[in-house]
C-alpha cells in the first residue's frame, strides 16, 4: 500500500536569527471586524494617489476625497519630472517598509544614477510626515536644479454636479438604498455583479449623489425594488418626490405600495432629469416598506426620492461645485504654508527648510503636459490654466550642486485642526534631527547567495506596496486597494489573488485583509468580487497563508466565503451558468472572455466574439475547480465539515472524469478544448482549421497536472512538453504557448512571452509530484530573469519577451509578477516552509536556532497517496 511520504529539501543557513517567525495572531474578533468591510486597515497617510507618486492623506474614508503631496524635481528653467503614475515618468518606487512608515522614490534626472533625487516620506505620527529630499550629482559638471513641492485635493470621478437643498421635514433616499431589488427575468450577473457594485447600480456625476438605479431596470413587468423608510409624525400626511430619467417619448409605469393605499406611478420621459410628486396619507408614523413594481412599459433610471412633510412638495436641485482651490495662508518668514479646502475637514500644512523659494499656484487640472509647457513662466505668482483644478507649489530654486556633491533638504506635512497643524509645522527643525525608519525585517536572515537578488526583491516590494490606490469603489464603500499597477484604477480578481500571495511574505495581516476584499458576506448580492478572469486565486493565497500561520481562526472565517466562490465557479451557486454542459466540463465565458488570464492564448483568442464559443470548454477552468475542491476538502477536514467533504468528493470525481474521459489528445500530447453540441454533449477536439493541429498546444493543455489526476504516461508526456526547449521551456521560463505549434508568435501579449503566475502554479505542482528539481528550475530561472532586468532597468515588468529575455509591458507591475517574492523566500529566507497544494501545515515549532522543526501535517485525501516534496530553510549547525 502506498503511503503519503514527504521528501524534504532542506536549505541551510550559516547563521541564525530570532525574528524569522511571525508574531502575528489572528483572532475571532479581528475577523468579525473584517466581515463588514472590504477596506485595508492601513494608515491615513500613504502612497494612495491615482495620479502622482508621493504621499496622500485620506481625510474621511467614506468621502472618496484624497489630499495629495508630491515632489517634482527638475533642472532650473528646463526639464521637470512630473511623477505621473499613468506612464513611465522617470521615478522609481525605491523602498517601502512593510508598515508604510517609510516610503521612498528615486527620480532619475540623468540616467543611470548620475543626477538623481531620493525623496523619502517618514510617518512621524498619524498626522505628521517628514520629507527628506536628497539630491546627488555624480557627474563632473555642476548642476542647477529645482524642486517643486506640490499639494492638491482630488474629488471623486463621479462627484455629483448637483445637490438637493436641505429643507426641514424632508428626508432624501438614494435609489440604491434599497433592501431588495429583483428582476422578473433574471440577468446573468444578478448574483455576480461586476466590480462588486450593487444590482443595477449606475455611477455618474449627472446623478444626485453620483449614483442611481438603472441598467434597464423596469423594462420587464415584475421588476421590483423595496425600501425601508422611516416616516416621522410630521411626515404622516405628506408627499414623496421621485427624481428620475426616462427616455424621450417613453413612459415608465409602476405600482407603489407601502405608503397608504396602492398608487400607480407614471414617469413620463424626455431624456432629462425630472421629478414626480405623489401625495400620501398614513394613520401612523414609523418604519414603512415602500415597494415599486414595474408594469413593463419602459425602463427607468431612478435617482432617488424625497419624503416630505408637505403635500405637493418639490425637490430643490442646485449645482454643486468642486472647490479645488483652498484658502491659503503663506508665511514666508517661517517657511510655512497653510491650506484649508472647503470640502475636507482637516487643515493641511507644509513647512520646508530651503531658503530660495517662491510660493505659487497652478490653476489647472493636470500637470503632465501643461506644467512642462509653462516651465519658462517661472515668475508668475499664479499660473492660469483651465481652472478645473488647483496645485499649490512651493517652488525651490535654484538648487546648485557642484560636481560630485549632494544636497539634502527637508519638508514637513501635517493634517488636523488649525492649531495642531500650526504647532506641527514649527517642529521641522526638531524632527529632522531625529532618525525615522520603518520596521522591516524582510531581508534579514538570508542564505548565502541571496544577496545578489535583494535589490530586485526590494524593488518588487516597493512596487507591490506602492501600488495601492484610494478611492476604489466596491460593495457600497470606498476602499484602499492594490491594482496590478497604477495604470489600472480598478479591481482585478485573479491579479489580486497573486498580490495576496506575494503579500503573504511581506505583511500577513494586509494579505488576509486583501483576500477579504474579494470575498463577500452572506448578505451580499455577489458570490465574490469579480473583475476579469474568474480564477479562485484567493483560495490558493489562503492555503499559502494558512500554511505560514497555522491559524484555525483564519480558516474558520474564510472557509465559507471561499466555498461560496468555489460554488459559483462549479455551477452550484444560484444563477451560475458555469456548469451547463452534460460533459461536466466547465466554462466561464458568460462572465469574462478570459479563462486563464492569458489574453491572447490562441484557442481562446480565436473563439472570442464568435458564436462557437458557447459550445466550447477550455481545460484550465475545470482543472482549477478540481484542485480548488481538493484544497477546500482539506480545509473542511480541519473544520469537521463532513457533509461538505462528501460534496467535494463527488465534484472531484465528476470533473476528473469529464477531463480524462473526453479531452486527452494522445497524438498532440495535450488535453484539448472540447466542442459540444447544442445539448451539451462533448463532440470532438477543437482544432485549428488551417493546420489541423489541436488548438490547445500550450499550458492550458497541461493544466490537469495541477489537478493531480493524470496517469503516469500522461504526466511523462506533459512534463516533457513543459520542460523541453522544443516546446514550452525557454531561457527565461515557461512559455504559455508551445513554441513548436503553428500558433506561436513573437509579437503577442502572452503568446511569445513568459509570465510568472502560471509558473507559480506549475512550481507548486512540481512539489506535489515530488519533483523538487523541476520546481527549483522554475524558481531559479524566474529569480535570475528578474534580477537581470531589475539590475538593468530598475523596472518591475509584467512579462518577459522570449526572443530577447527583456522585460515588457507595464513597468511598475505587482500582481502577476509577485511569484518572485514567493520564490525568493522559499529558497533563501530562514524559517520558511513551502509545500505543494496537497499538504496542509497545521502546526510548526522551530527551536531558537532553527536547527530543529516539529510540525503537524495533513494530506490531500482526495488524491491517491504518493510521494511529495516540501522545502524547509534551516540553520546548518546540525546534521539533518
mmCIF file with all atom_site columns, C-alpha atoms in Angstrom, residues 51-52 72 80-85 150 152 361-375 385-386 388-392:
data_model
loop_
_atom_site.group_PDB
_atom_site.id
_atom_site.type_symbol
_atom_site.label_atom_id
_atom_site.label_alt_id
_atom_site.label_comp_id
_atom_site.label_asym_id
_atom_site.label_entity_id
_atom_site.label_seq_id
_atom_site.pdbx_PDB_ins_code
_atom_site.Cartn_x
_atom_site.Cartn_y
_atom_site.Cartn_z
_atom_site.occupancy
_atom_site.B_iso_or_equiv
_atom_site.pdbx_formal_charge
_atom_site.auth_seq_id
_atom_site.auth_comp_id
_atom_site.auth_asym_id
_atom_site.auth_atom_id
_atom_site.pdbx_PDB_model_num
ATOM 1  C CA . UNK A 1 51  ? -2.285  60.477 -10.367 1.00 0.00 ? 51  UNK A CA 1
ATOM 2  C CA . UNK A 1 52  ? 1.146   61.386 -8.985  1.00 0.00 ? 52  UNK A CA 1
ATOM 3  C CA . UNK A 1 72  ? 8.712   67.199 -8.805  1.00 0.00 ? 72  UNK A CA 1
ATOM 4  C CA . UNK A 1 80  ? 10.946  68.971 -14.871 1.00 0.00 ? 80  UNK A CA 1
ATOM 5  C CA . UNK A 1 81  ? 9.932   65.435 -13.826 1.00 0.00 ? 81  UNK A CA 1
ATOM 6  C CA . UNK A 1 82  ? 6.214   65.151 -13.143 1.00 0.00 ? 82  UNK A CA 1
ATOM 7  C CA . UNK A 1 83  ? 5.920   61.766 -11.398 1.00 0.00 ? 83  UNK A CA 1
ATOM 8  C CA . UNK A 1 84  ? 2.794   60.597 -13.189 1.00 0.00 ? 84  UNK A CA 1
ATOM 9  C CA . UNK A 1 85  ? 1.677   57.105 -12.271 1.00 0.00 ? 85  UNK A CA 1
ATOM 10 C CA . UNK A 1 150 ? 3.017   70.245 -4.904  1.00 0.00 ? 150 UNK A CA 1
ATOM 11 C CA . UNK A 1 152 ? -3.758  69.392 -4.230  1.00 0.00 ? 152 UNK A CA 1
ATOM 12 C CA . UNK A 1 361 ? -0.426  78.457 -7.636  1.00 0.00 ? 361 UNK A CA 1
ATOM 13 C CA . UNK A 1 362 ? -1.139  76.376 -10.744 1.00 0.00 ? 362 UNK A CA 1
ATOM 14 C CA . UNK A 1 363 ? -4.786  76.757 -11.735 1.00 0.00 ? 363 UNK A CA 1
ATOM 15 C CA . UNK A 1 364 ? -5.103  73.699 -13.932 1.00 0.00 ? 364 UNK A CA 1
ATOM 16 C CA . UNK A 1 365 ? -6.397  70.154 -13.518 1.00 0.00 ? 365 UNK A CA 1
ATOM 17 C CA . UNK A 1 366 ? -3.320  68.230 -14.715 1.00 0.00 ? 366 UNK A CA 1
ATOM 18 C CA . UNK A 1 367 ? 0.417   68.822 -14.788 1.00 0.00 ? 367 UNK A CA 1
ATOM 19 C CA . UNK A 1 368 ? 1.794   66.209 -17.183 1.00 0.00 ? 368 UNK A CA 1
ATOM 20 C CA . UNK A 1 369 ? 1.789   68.474 -20.247 1.00 0.00 ? 369 UNK A CA 1
ATOM 21 C CA . UNK A 1 370 ? 0.575   71.828 -19.022 1.00 0.00 ? 370 UNK A CA 1
ATOM 22 C CA . UNK A 1 371 ? 3.175   72.388 -16.312 1.00 0.00 ? 371 UNK A CA 1
ATOM 23 C CA . UNK A 1 372 ? 6.055   71.334 -18.521 1.00 0.00 ? 372 UNK A CA 1
ATOM 24 C CA . UNK A 1 373 ? 4.685   73.611 -21.207 1.00 0.00 ? 373 UNK A CA 1
ATOM 25 C CA . UNK A 1 374 ? 4.719   76.508 -18.710 1.00 0.00 ? 374 UNK A CA 1
ATOM 26 C CA . UNK A 1 375 ? 8.276   75.951 -17.445 1.00 0.00 ? 375 UNK A CA 1
ATOM 27 C CA . UNK A 1 385 ? -4.842  77.332 -16.858 1.00 0.00 ? 385 UNK A CA 1
ATOM 28 C CA . UNK A 1 386 ? -8.305  75.807 -17.336 1.00 0.00 ? 386 UNK A CA 1
ATOM 29 C CA . UNK A 1 388 ? -10.649 72.898 -13.341 1.00 0.00 ? 388 UNK A CA 1
ATOM 30 C CA . UNK A 1 389 ? -8.040  72.105 -10.703 1.00 0.00 ? 389 UNK A CA 1
ATOM 31 C CA . UNK A 1 390 ? -5.509  73.709 -8.405  1.00 0.00 ? 390 UNK A CA 1
ATOM 32 C CA . UNK A 1 391 ? -1.996  72.917 -7.240  1.00 0.00 ? 391 UNK A CA 1
ATOM 33 C CA . UNK A 1 392 ? -0.177  74.807 -4.519  1.00 0.00 ? 392 UNK A CA 1
#
